[in-house]
Coordinates of C-alpha atoms in Angstrom, one line a residue:
Chain A
M1 CA -0.5 -0.2 0.4
K2 CA 2.9 2.4 0.8
R3 CA 4.7 1.2 -2.3
A4 CA 1.3 2.3 -4.2
Y5 CA 1.5 5.9 -2.6
Y6 CA 5.1 6.0 -3.6
I7 CA 4.0 5.3 -7.5
F8 CA 1.5 8.0 -7.2
Y9 CA 3.5 10.4 -5.8
K10 CA 6.2 10.2 -8.3
D11 CA 3.7 10.4 -11.1
F12 CA 2.0 13.1 -9.5
S13 CA 4.9 15.5 -8.8
S14 CA 6.2 14.4 -12.5
E15 CA 3.0 15.7 -13.7
L16 CA 3.7 18.6 -11.6
R17 CA 6.8 19.6 -12.7
M18 CA 6.2 19.6 -16.2
R19 CA 3.1 20.9 -16.8
F20 CA 2.9 20.6 -20.7
A21 CA 1.1 17.2 -20.7
L22 CA -1.8 18.9 -17.8
N23 CA -1.8 21.7 -20.0
A24 CA -2.4 20.4 -23.3
L25 CA -5.3 18.3 -21.5
I26 CA -7.0 21.4 -20.1
M27 CA -6.6 22.8 -23.5
F28 CA -8.4 19.9 -25.1
V29 CA -11.3 20.0 -22.7
I30 CA -11.6 23.7 -23.7
V31 CA -11.7 23.0 -27.0
A32 CA -14.2 20.2 -27.0
V33 CA -16.7 22.2 -25.1
S34 CA -15.9 25.2 -27.7
T35 CA -16.9 22.9 -30.3
I36 CA -19.9 21.8 -28.7
L37 CA -21.0 25.1 -27.9
F38 CA -20.0 26.2 -31.7
S39 CA -22.7 23.8 -32.7
L40 CA -25.5 24.4 -30.2
A41 CA -25.0 28.0 -29.8
N42 CA -28.2 29.1 -31.2
E43 CA -30.1 25.8 -31.7
K44 CA -33.1 25.0 -29.1
V45 CA -32.2 21.6 -28.3
N46 CA -33.6 19.2 -25.9
Q47 CA -32.0 19.3 -22.5
N48 CA -31.4 15.5 -22.6
V49 CA -29.0 16.7 -25.2
Y50 CA -26.8 18.0 -22.8
A51 CA -26.5 14.9 -20.2
G52 CA -25.1 12.8 -23.4
M53 CA -22.5 15.9 -24.2
F54 CA -21.5 16.3 -20.8
W55 CA -20.1 12.3 -20.9
V56 CA -19.1 12.1 -24.6
V57 CA -16.7 15.1 -23.6
V58 CA -15.8 13.3 -20.5
F59 CA -15.2 10.2 -22.6
F60 CA -12.8 11.8 -25.0
S61 CA -10.7 14.0 -22.9
A62 CA -10.5 10.5 -20.5
M63 CA -9.4 8.9 -23.5
S64 CA -6.6 11.6 -24.3
G65 CA -5.2 11.8 -20.9
L66 CA -5.1 8.6 -19.1
S67 CA -3.0 6.0 -21.4
R68 CA 0.1 8.9 -20.3
T69 CA 0.5 6.6 -17.0
F70 CA 1.5 3.7 -18.7
V71 CA 2.8 4.9 -22.2
S72 CA 5.0 7.7 -21.1
E73 CA 7.0 4.8 -18.3
E74 CA 7.0 2.7 -22.0
E75 CA 8.2 5.2 -23.5
R76 CA 10.8 6.2 -21.3
G77 CA 12.1 2.7 -20.8
T78 CA 11.6 2.7 -17.0
T79 CA 9.0 0.0 -16.8
L80 CA 12.1 -2.4 -15.5
I81 CA 13.1 -0.4 -13.0
L82 CA 9.6 0.0 -11.8
S83 CA 8.7 -3.8 -11.9
L84 CA 12.0 -3.9 -9.9
I85 CA 10.8 -1.6 -7.0
A86 CA 7.0 -2.7 -6.6
N87 CA 4.9 -5.5 -6.7
P88 CA 2.2 -5.4 -9.7
I89 CA -0.4 -4.7 -7.5
S90 CA 0.9 -1.7 -6.3
I91 CA 1.9 -0.5 -9.5
F92 CA -1.8 -1.2 -10.7
I93 CA -3.1 0.8 -7.5
G94 CA -0.9 3.8 -7.6
K95 CA -1.4 4.3 -11.4
F96 CA -5.0 3.8 -10.6
L97 CA -5.1 6.3 -7.7
F98 CA -2.8 9.1 -10.0
N99 CA -5.6 8.4 -12.9
L100 CA -8.8 8.9 -10.8
V101 CA -7.2 12.3 -9.3
L102 CA -6.6 13.5 -13.4
L103 CA -10.1 12.5 -13.9
F104 CA -11.4 14.0 -10.7
F105 CA -9.7 17.2 -11.4
I106 CA -10.5 17.4 -15.4
N107 CA -14.2 16.4 -14.9
T108 CA -14.4 19.2 -12.6
I109 CA -13.4 21.6 -15.3
I110 CA -15.5 20.1 -17.9
A111 CA -19.0 20.5 -15.3
F112 CA -18.1 23.8 -14.3
L113 CA -17.6 24.7 -17.9
Y114 CA -20.9 23.3 -19.0
M115 CA -22.9 25.0 -16.2
I116 CA -21.6 28.8 -16.9
L117 CA -21.5 27.7 -20.5
F118 CA -24.9 26.2 -21.2
Q119 CA -28.1 27.9 -19.2
D120 CA -29.8 24.6 -20.0
F121 CA -27.5 22.4 -18.3
S122 CA -28.8 22.9 -14.9
I123 CA -28.7 20.0 -12.3
Q124 CA -32.1 20.2 -9.8
N125 CA -30.7 17.0 -8.4
W126 CA -27.7 17.3 -6.7
D127 CA -27.6 14.6 -4.3
S128 CA -27.7 11.7 -7.6
F129 CA -25.4 13.8 -10.1
L130 CA -22.7 13.5 -7.6
L131 CA -22.9 10.1 -6.6
A132 CA -23.1 9.5 -10.3
F133 CA -19.7 11.9 -11.2
I134 CA -17.9 9.9 -8.3
L135 CA -19.2 6.6 -9.2
G136 CA -18.5 7.1 -12.6
N137 CA -15.2 8.6 -12.5
I138 CA -14.0 5.7 -10.3
G139 CA -15.4 3.2 -13.5
I140 CA -14.0 5.5 -15.7
A141 CA -10.4 5.0 -14.4
G142 CA -10.4 1.7 -13.4
S143 CA -11.1 0.4 -16.8
S144 CA -9.0 2.9 -18.7
T145 CA -6.1 2.5 -16.3
I146 CA -6.1 -1.7 -17.3
I147 CA -6.3 -0.8 -21.0
A148 CA -3.9 2.1 -20.8
A149 CA -1.8 -0.7 -19.5
I150 CA -2.6 -3.1 -22.8
I151 CA -2.2 -0.4 -24.8
S152 CA 1.2 0.3 -23.5
K153 CA 2.7 -2.6 -25.4
A154 CA 1.2 -1.9 -28.7
N155 CA 2.5 -0.1 -31.6
V156 CA -0.2 2.3 -32.0
K157 CA -1.0 3.3 -29.2
G158 CA -3.0 6.9 -29.8
T159 CA -5.6 5.3 -31.8
L160 CA -6.4 1.9 -30.2
Y161 CA -6.9 3.6 -26.5
P162 CA -10.7 5.2 -27.2
V163 CA -11.4 1.5 -29.5
L164 CA -10.2 -0.6 -27.0
A165 CA -11.9 1.4 -23.9
F166 CA -15.4 2.1 -25.5
P167 CA -17.1 -1.2 -25.5
V168 CA -16.0 -1.5 -21.9
L169 CA -16.8 2.0 -20.6
L170 CA -20.2 1.7 -23.1
P171 CA -22.4 -0.1 -20.0
L172 CA -20.9 3.0 -17.7
I173 CA -21.6 5.5 -20.0
L174 CA -25.2 4.5 -20.7
M175 CA -26.3 4.8 -17.2
L176 CA -24.4 7.7 -16.3
I177 CA -26.6 9.2 -18.9
E178 CA -29.6 8.0 -17.9
I179 CA -28.8 9.4 -14.0
T180 CA -27.8 12.5 -15.6
K181 CA -30.9 12.9 -17.4
S182 CA -33.4 12.2 -14.2
A183 CA -31.1 14.7 -12.5
M184 CA -31.4 17.7 -14.6
E185 CA -35.1 17.0 -14.6
G186 CA -34.8 17.1 -10.9
N187 CA -36.4 13.4 -10.1
P188 CA -35.3 12.1 -6.6
I189 CA -32.7 9.8 -5.7
S190 CA -34.9 6.3 -5.9
D191 CA -36.0 7.0 -9.4
V192 CA -32.5 6.2 -10.5
E193 CA -31.8 3.6 -7.5
A194 CA -31.1 0.6 -10.1
E195 CA -28.5 2.5 -12.4
L196 CA -26.7 3.5 -9.2
M197 CA -26.4 -0.2 -8.0
V198 CA -25.4 -0.8 -11.7
L199 CA -22.6 1.9 -11.6
I200 CA -21.7 0.5 -7.8
S201 CA -21.0 -3.3 -9.8
Y202 CA -19.3 -2.0 -12.4
D203 CA -16.8 -0.4 -10.6
I204 CA -16.3 -3.3 -8.1
I205 CA -16.1 -6.1 -11.0
M206 CA -14.0 -3.9 -13.5
I207 CA -11.1 -3.1 -10.1
T208 CA -10.9 -6.5 -8.9
A209 CA -10.4 -8.4 -12.4
S210 CA -8.1 -5.2 -12.9
V211 CA -6.1 -6.1 -10.0
L212 CA -5.8 -9.8 -11.1
V213 CA -5.0 -9.7 -14.8
F214 CA -3.0 -6.9 -14.1
D215 CA -0.3 -8.7 -13.4
I216 CA -0.2 -11.3 -16.7
I217 CA 0.2 -7.9 -18.8
W218 CA 2.8 -6.5 -16.6
R219 CA 5.4 -9.4 -16.4
D220 CA 6.5 -9.4 -20.2
Chain B
M1 CA -17.0 -40.4 -37.6
R2 CA -16.0 -37.2 -39.5
A3 CA -18.4 -38.1 -41.9
F4 CA -21.0 -38.7 -39.9
W5 CA -21.2 -35.2 -38.3
K6 CA -20.5 -34.4 -42.4
Y7 CA -23.6 -36.3 -43.2
L8 CA -25.6 -34.9 -40.1
L9 CA -25.1 -31.3 -40.7
L10 CA -26.2 -31.9 -44.6
I11 CA -29.4 -33.8 -43.3
L12 CA -30.0 -31.1 -40.5
M13 CA -29.4 -28.5 -42.7
T14 CA -31.9 -29.7 -45.4
L15 CA -34.5 -30.1 -42.7
V16 CA -34.1 -26.6 -41.4
I17 CA -34.4 -25.1 -44.7
L18 CA -37.6 -27.1 -45.5
G19 CA -39.0 -26.8 -42.9
G20 CA -38.6 -23.4 -42.2
L21 CA -39.3 -21.9 -45.7
I22 CA -42.0 -24.4 -46.9
P23 CA -44.5 -24.6 -44.3
P24 CA -48.0 -22.2 -45.1
I25 CA -48.6 -19.6 -42.0
V26 CA -52.0 -19.9 -41.8
A27 CA -54.1 -18.2 -38.5
Y28 CA -56.0 -21.7 -37.2
P29 CA -53.4 -24.6 -37.6
K30 CA -54.9 -28.0 -38.0
N31 CA -52.0 -30.2 -39.2
F32 CA -48.8 -30.7 -37.7
F33 CA -47.0 -28.6 -40.9
E34 CA -49.0 -25.5 -40.7
F35 CA -47.5 -22.4 -38.3
P36 CA -49.9 -20.1 -36.5
L37 CA -49.9 -16.8 -37.8
I38 CA -48.7 -14.4 -35.5
P39 CA -50.3 -11.1 -35.9
G40 CA -47.2 -8.1 -36.8
L41 CA -45.0 -10.6 -37.7
E42 CA -47.1 -13.4 -40.3
D43 CA -44.4 -14.7 -42.9
K44 CA -41.8 -12.1 -41.7
A45 CA -41.7 -15.1 -38.5
R46 CA -39.6 -17.2 -40.7
I47 CA -36.7 -15.5 -40.5
I48 CA -36.4 -16.5 -36.9
F49 CA -34.9 -20.2 -37.7
F50 CA -31.7 -18.1 -39.1
H51 CA -31.6 -15.1 -37.7
V52 CA -31.6 -16.3 -33.8
P53 CA -28.9 -19.2 -34.5
T54 CA -26.3 -16.6 -35.9
A55 CA -27.0 -14.4 -32.7
W56 CA -26.4 -17.8 -30.3
L57 CA -23.2 -18.5 -32.3
T58 CA -21.6 -15.1 -31.9
V59 CA -21.8 -15.5 -28.3
L60 CA -20.9 -19.4 -28.5
A61 CA -17.4 -18.1 -30.6
Y62 CA -16.8 -15.3 -27.9
L63 CA -16.9 -18.0 -25.1
I64 CA -14.9 -20.4 -27.0
A65 CA -12.2 -17.6 -27.8
M66 CA -12.1 -16.4 -24.3
F67 CA -12.0 -20.0 -23.3
Y68 CA -8.7 -20.8 -25.2
G69 CA -7.4 -17.7 -24.3
I70 CA -7.4 -18.3 -20.7
R71 CA -6.3 -21.7 -21.5
Y72 CA -3.2 -19.7 -23.1
L73 CA -2.3 -17.9 -20.3
K74 CA -2.3 -21.0 -17.8
K75 CA -0.5 -23.2 -20.9
K76 CA 1.7 -20.7 -23.0
N77 CA 0.4 -23.0 -25.6
I78 CA -0.1 -21.2 -28.8
Y79 CA -1.8 -23.6 -30.5
D80 CA -4.2 -22.3 -27.7
D81 CA -3.9 -19.0 -28.8
M82 CA -4.6 -20.1 -32.6
K83 CA -7.9 -22.0 -31.5
S84 CA -9.1 -18.8 -29.7
V85 CA -8.1 -16.3 -32.7
S86 CA -10.1 -18.8 -35.4
A87 CA -13.3 -18.7 -33.2
A88 CA -13.4 -15.0 -33.0
A89 CA -12.7 -14.5 -36.6
L90 CA -16.1 -16.8 -36.9
G91 CA -17.4 -15.7 -34.5
L92 CA -17.1 -11.9 -36.1
V93 CA -18.5 -13.4 -39.4
F94 CA -21.9 -14.9 -37.8
C95 CA -21.7 -11.5 -35.7
I96 CA -22.3 -9.4 -38.9
L97 CA -24.6 -11.8 -40.3
A98 CA -26.7 -11.6 -36.7
T99 CA -26.6 -7.8 -37.1
V100 CA -27.6 -7.4 -41.1
T101 CA -30.6 -10.5 -40.6
G102 CA -31.5 -8.4 -37.7
S103 CA -32.0 -5.1 -38.9
V104 CA -33.6 -6.4 -42.4
W105 CA -36.2 -8.2 -40.0
A106 CA -36.2 -5.1 -38.5
K107 CA -37.2 -3.0 -41.7
F108 CA -40.2 -4.7 -42.0
T109 CA -42.0 -5.4 -39.4
W110 CA -40.8 -2.2 -37.2
G111 CA -40.4 0.4 -39.9
S112 CA -36.6 0.8 -39.8
F113 CA -33.6 -0.4 -39.9
W114 CA -31.7 0.2 -36.4
H115 CA -33.9 1.2 -32.9
W116 CA -31.4 0.9 -30.1
D117 CA -33.1 -1.6 -28.6
P118 CA -31.5 -3.3 -25.7
R119 CA -30.4 -6.3 -27.9
E120 CA -29.7 -4.1 -30.7
T121 CA -27.3 -2.2 -28.4
S122 CA -25.6 -5.7 -27.1
I123 CA -25.1 -7.0 -30.6
F124 CA -23.5 -3.9 -31.7
I125 CA -21.2 -3.7 -28.3
L126 CA -20.1 -7.1 -29.7
L127 CA -19.4 -6.1 -32.8
L128 CA -17.3 -3.3 -31.5
I129 CA -15.4 -5.9 -29.0
Y130 CA -14.6 -8.0 -32.1
G131 CA -13.3 -5.1 -33.7
A132 CA -11.4 -4.3 -30.9
Y133 CA -9.5 -7.5 -30.7
F134 CA -8.8 -7.8 -33.6
A135 CA -7.1 -4.5 -34.0
L136 CA -5.4 -4.9 -30.7
R137 CA -3.7 -8.0 -32.5
S138 CA -2.5 -6.1 -35.5
A139 CA -1.1 -3.8 -33.3
L140 CA 1.2 -6.1 -31.8
D141 CA 4.5 -7.4 -33.6
S142 CA 5.8 -10.4 -31.0
E143 CA 3.3 -13.6 -31.2
E144 CA 3.8 -14.6 -27.6
K145 CA 2.6 -10.6 -26.8
R146 CA -0.4 -10.9 -29.2
A147 CA -1.5 -13.7 -27.9
R148 CA -1.4 -13.1 -23.9
L149 CA -2.7 -9.3 -24.8
S150 CA -5.3 -10.2 -26.4
A151 CA -6.7 -13.0 -24.1
I152 CA -6.7 -10.9 -21.4
Y153 CA -8.7 -8.1 -23.7
S154 CA -11.0 -10.6 -24.0
I155 CA -11.6 -10.9 -20.6
I156 CA -11.9 -7.7 -19.8
A157 CA -14.2 -7.2 -22.6
F158 CA -16.4 -10.3 -21.2
L159 CA -17.2 -8.5 -18.0
T160 CA -19.1 -6.2 -19.3
T161 CA -21.6 -8.7 -21.3
P162 CA -23.4 -9.5 -18.2
F163 CA -24.6 -5.9 -17.9
F164 CA -25.8 -5.8 -21.6
I165 CA -27.5 -9.0 -21.5
F166 CA -28.8 -9.4 -17.7
I167 CA -29.4 -6.1 -16.8
M168 CA -30.1 -3.3 -19.2
P169 CA -33.0 -5.4 -20.8
R170 CA -34.5 -4.7 -17.6
L171 CA -34.0 -1.0 -17.4
M172 CA -34.6 -0.1 -20.8
I173 CA -37.8 -0.5 -23.4
G174 CA -36.9 -2.7 -26.0
L175 CA -39.0 -4.7 -28.9
H176 CA -37.2 -8.3 -28.3
P177 CA -39.3 -11.1 -27.5
G178 CA -39.5 -10.6 -23.2
S179 CA -38.9 -6.6 -23.8
L180 CA -40.3 -3.9 -21.3
E181 CA -43.1 -1.4 -22.7
I182 CA -44.3 1.6 -21.4
D183 CA -48.4 1.2 -20.5
P184 CA -49.9 3.8 -22.6
A185 CA -52.9 4.2 -19.6
T186 CA -50.7 4.4 -16.6
G187 CA -46.8 5.6 -18.2
Q188 CA -45.8 2.9 -16.0
I189 CA -43.1 0.4 -17.4
R190 CA -44.5 -3.4 -17.6
A191 CA -44.0 -6.3 -19.2
S192 CA -45.2 -5.9 -22.9
A193 CA -48.4 -7.4 -24.2
N194 CA -47.5 -6.5 -27.8
P195 CA -47.8 -9.9 -29.8
V196 CA -44.7 -9.6 -31.5
I197 CA -43.0 -9.1 -27.8
K198 CA -45.1 -11.4 -26.0
F199 CA -44.8 -14.2 -28.8
Q200 CA -44.4 -17.9 -28.1
M201 CA -43.3 -20.1 -30.4
A202 CA -45.6 -23.1 -31.1
A203 CA -44.6 -26.9 -30.9
N204 CA -44.0 -27.3 -34.6
M205 CA -42.0 -24.0 -34.9
R206 CA -40.0 -24.9 -31.7
V207 CA -38.6 -28.2 -33.4
V208 CA -37.5 -26.7 -36.6
F209 CA -36.0 -23.7 -34.3
F210 CA -34.0 -26.2 -31.8
L211 CA -32.9 -28.2 -35.1
S212 CA -31.7 -24.9 -36.7
L213 CA -29.4 -24.4 -33.8
T214 CA -27.7 -27.9 -33.2
A215 CA -27.4 -27.6 -37.6
F216 CA -25.5 -24.1 -37.2
T217 CA -23.3 -25.3 -33.6
I218 CA -22.1 -28.2 -35.5
L219 CA -21.6 -26.2 -39.1
Y220 CA -19.6 -23.4 -36.7
F221 CA -17.8 -25.9 -35.1
W222 CA -16.9 -27.7 -38.4
F223 CA -15.6 -24.3 -39.8
W224 CA -13.9 -23.3 -36.8
N225 CA -11.9 -26.7 -37.0
L226 CA -10.9 -26.1 -40.5
T227 CA -9.7 -22.8 -39.7
H228 CA -7.6 -23.6 -36.5
R229 CA -6.1 -26.1 -38.5
I230 CA -5.1 -24.0 -41.3
L231 CA -3.4 -21.5 -39.1
K232 CA -1.5 -24.4 -37.5
L233 CA -0.1 -25.6 -40.9
E234 CA 0.6 -22.4 -42.0
Y235 CA 2.5 -21.9 -38.6
N236 CA 4.4 -25.4 -39.1
S237 CA 5.4 -24.6 -42.3
Q238 CA 6.6 -21.3 -41.8
K239 CA 8.6 -22.5 -39.0
E240 CA 10.6 -25.1 -41.4
I241 CA 11.7 -22.8 -43.5

């Protein structure tokens, strides 16, 4: 556990030291949101569209940002050293925590941008939205970390990542869109109980399975 | 023994094609060879004998691919990977067939090619998973790495299927048999009362249906047997050179 924290801390501080990746990611978010802003600017669209659009931006910024954890190790050639100092489970947990923090940071920016830029994106029921936001981030971080580990061994890393991650993340994203719609309409949290259960079970299944199979990916 | 399976397949397929296409569909069946009429489906009901087996084989192929993937991870035998990839390749073919037959059927009964009904969503996801599986394989050059990582990906992707097969059809409204619909009177979600959705197969249809499932499964195993043996031969001949 302590090792996991060290790996998290290493990634975190190296990311803070060379901020170019983070800056690029923030710019990516701004570009993505403004594309949607331009395309929907003078249109009167159904409120539900924004719920979908929000998670689309979240998905693609996760896809452009989260693969770095393993890909950068592979590019800098530090994979071997990393496997010398820590066991696979703590590496996975450290990387997962880093991705989780990054995802929370990016998604808070996206949510904030959506709230100030789109009048129609107004959450009526904060309880269910926040629960979905937290559980969703955990799920996205879990699945994308394990897919990033697979992808770091492949030849074409960037394009393959969303292709592999999309079918795995889809049940999660569909549920998140449903909950966000319901939160925007101001329905009580009991309406989305089943969807929240699905999120919790998805998170547990994905993280457990990832910890189990990560060992096989990591040992070359 | 091999000849036995081939003759069995020939007989079964002939029976399925004849049994699926010839019997007339009448409102009140009197003879054993007449199928009952299902309002809203009529003659279009016949495609069920060919659509459902393809969808079933898509799932079966995925399970076989994953099974041999796991076996590869345990025993590191490259032939297991060949079995896995040839099962998946055939699965992709049947997945495309299931999607095409399904959307043709959808066009003529529900009015358009695609509806985002939960079952349609799940076959679409399977198509994406198969696509991603082969994209991943083509991006890995060492044979050992390719076998290992694609096996792991098939496990990870498999974990999402319970959500599509068991959970989403119960949360969403659909058009396939056994789906939910919105009660027009109360606005509540309920088990559907539509004759197409409620539809149960008559006994004689069921016989043809299960014959068709058996025939297609034998066909699949025959194809699979051939493809993985071809892969093995290619691999061995390359090693000799």
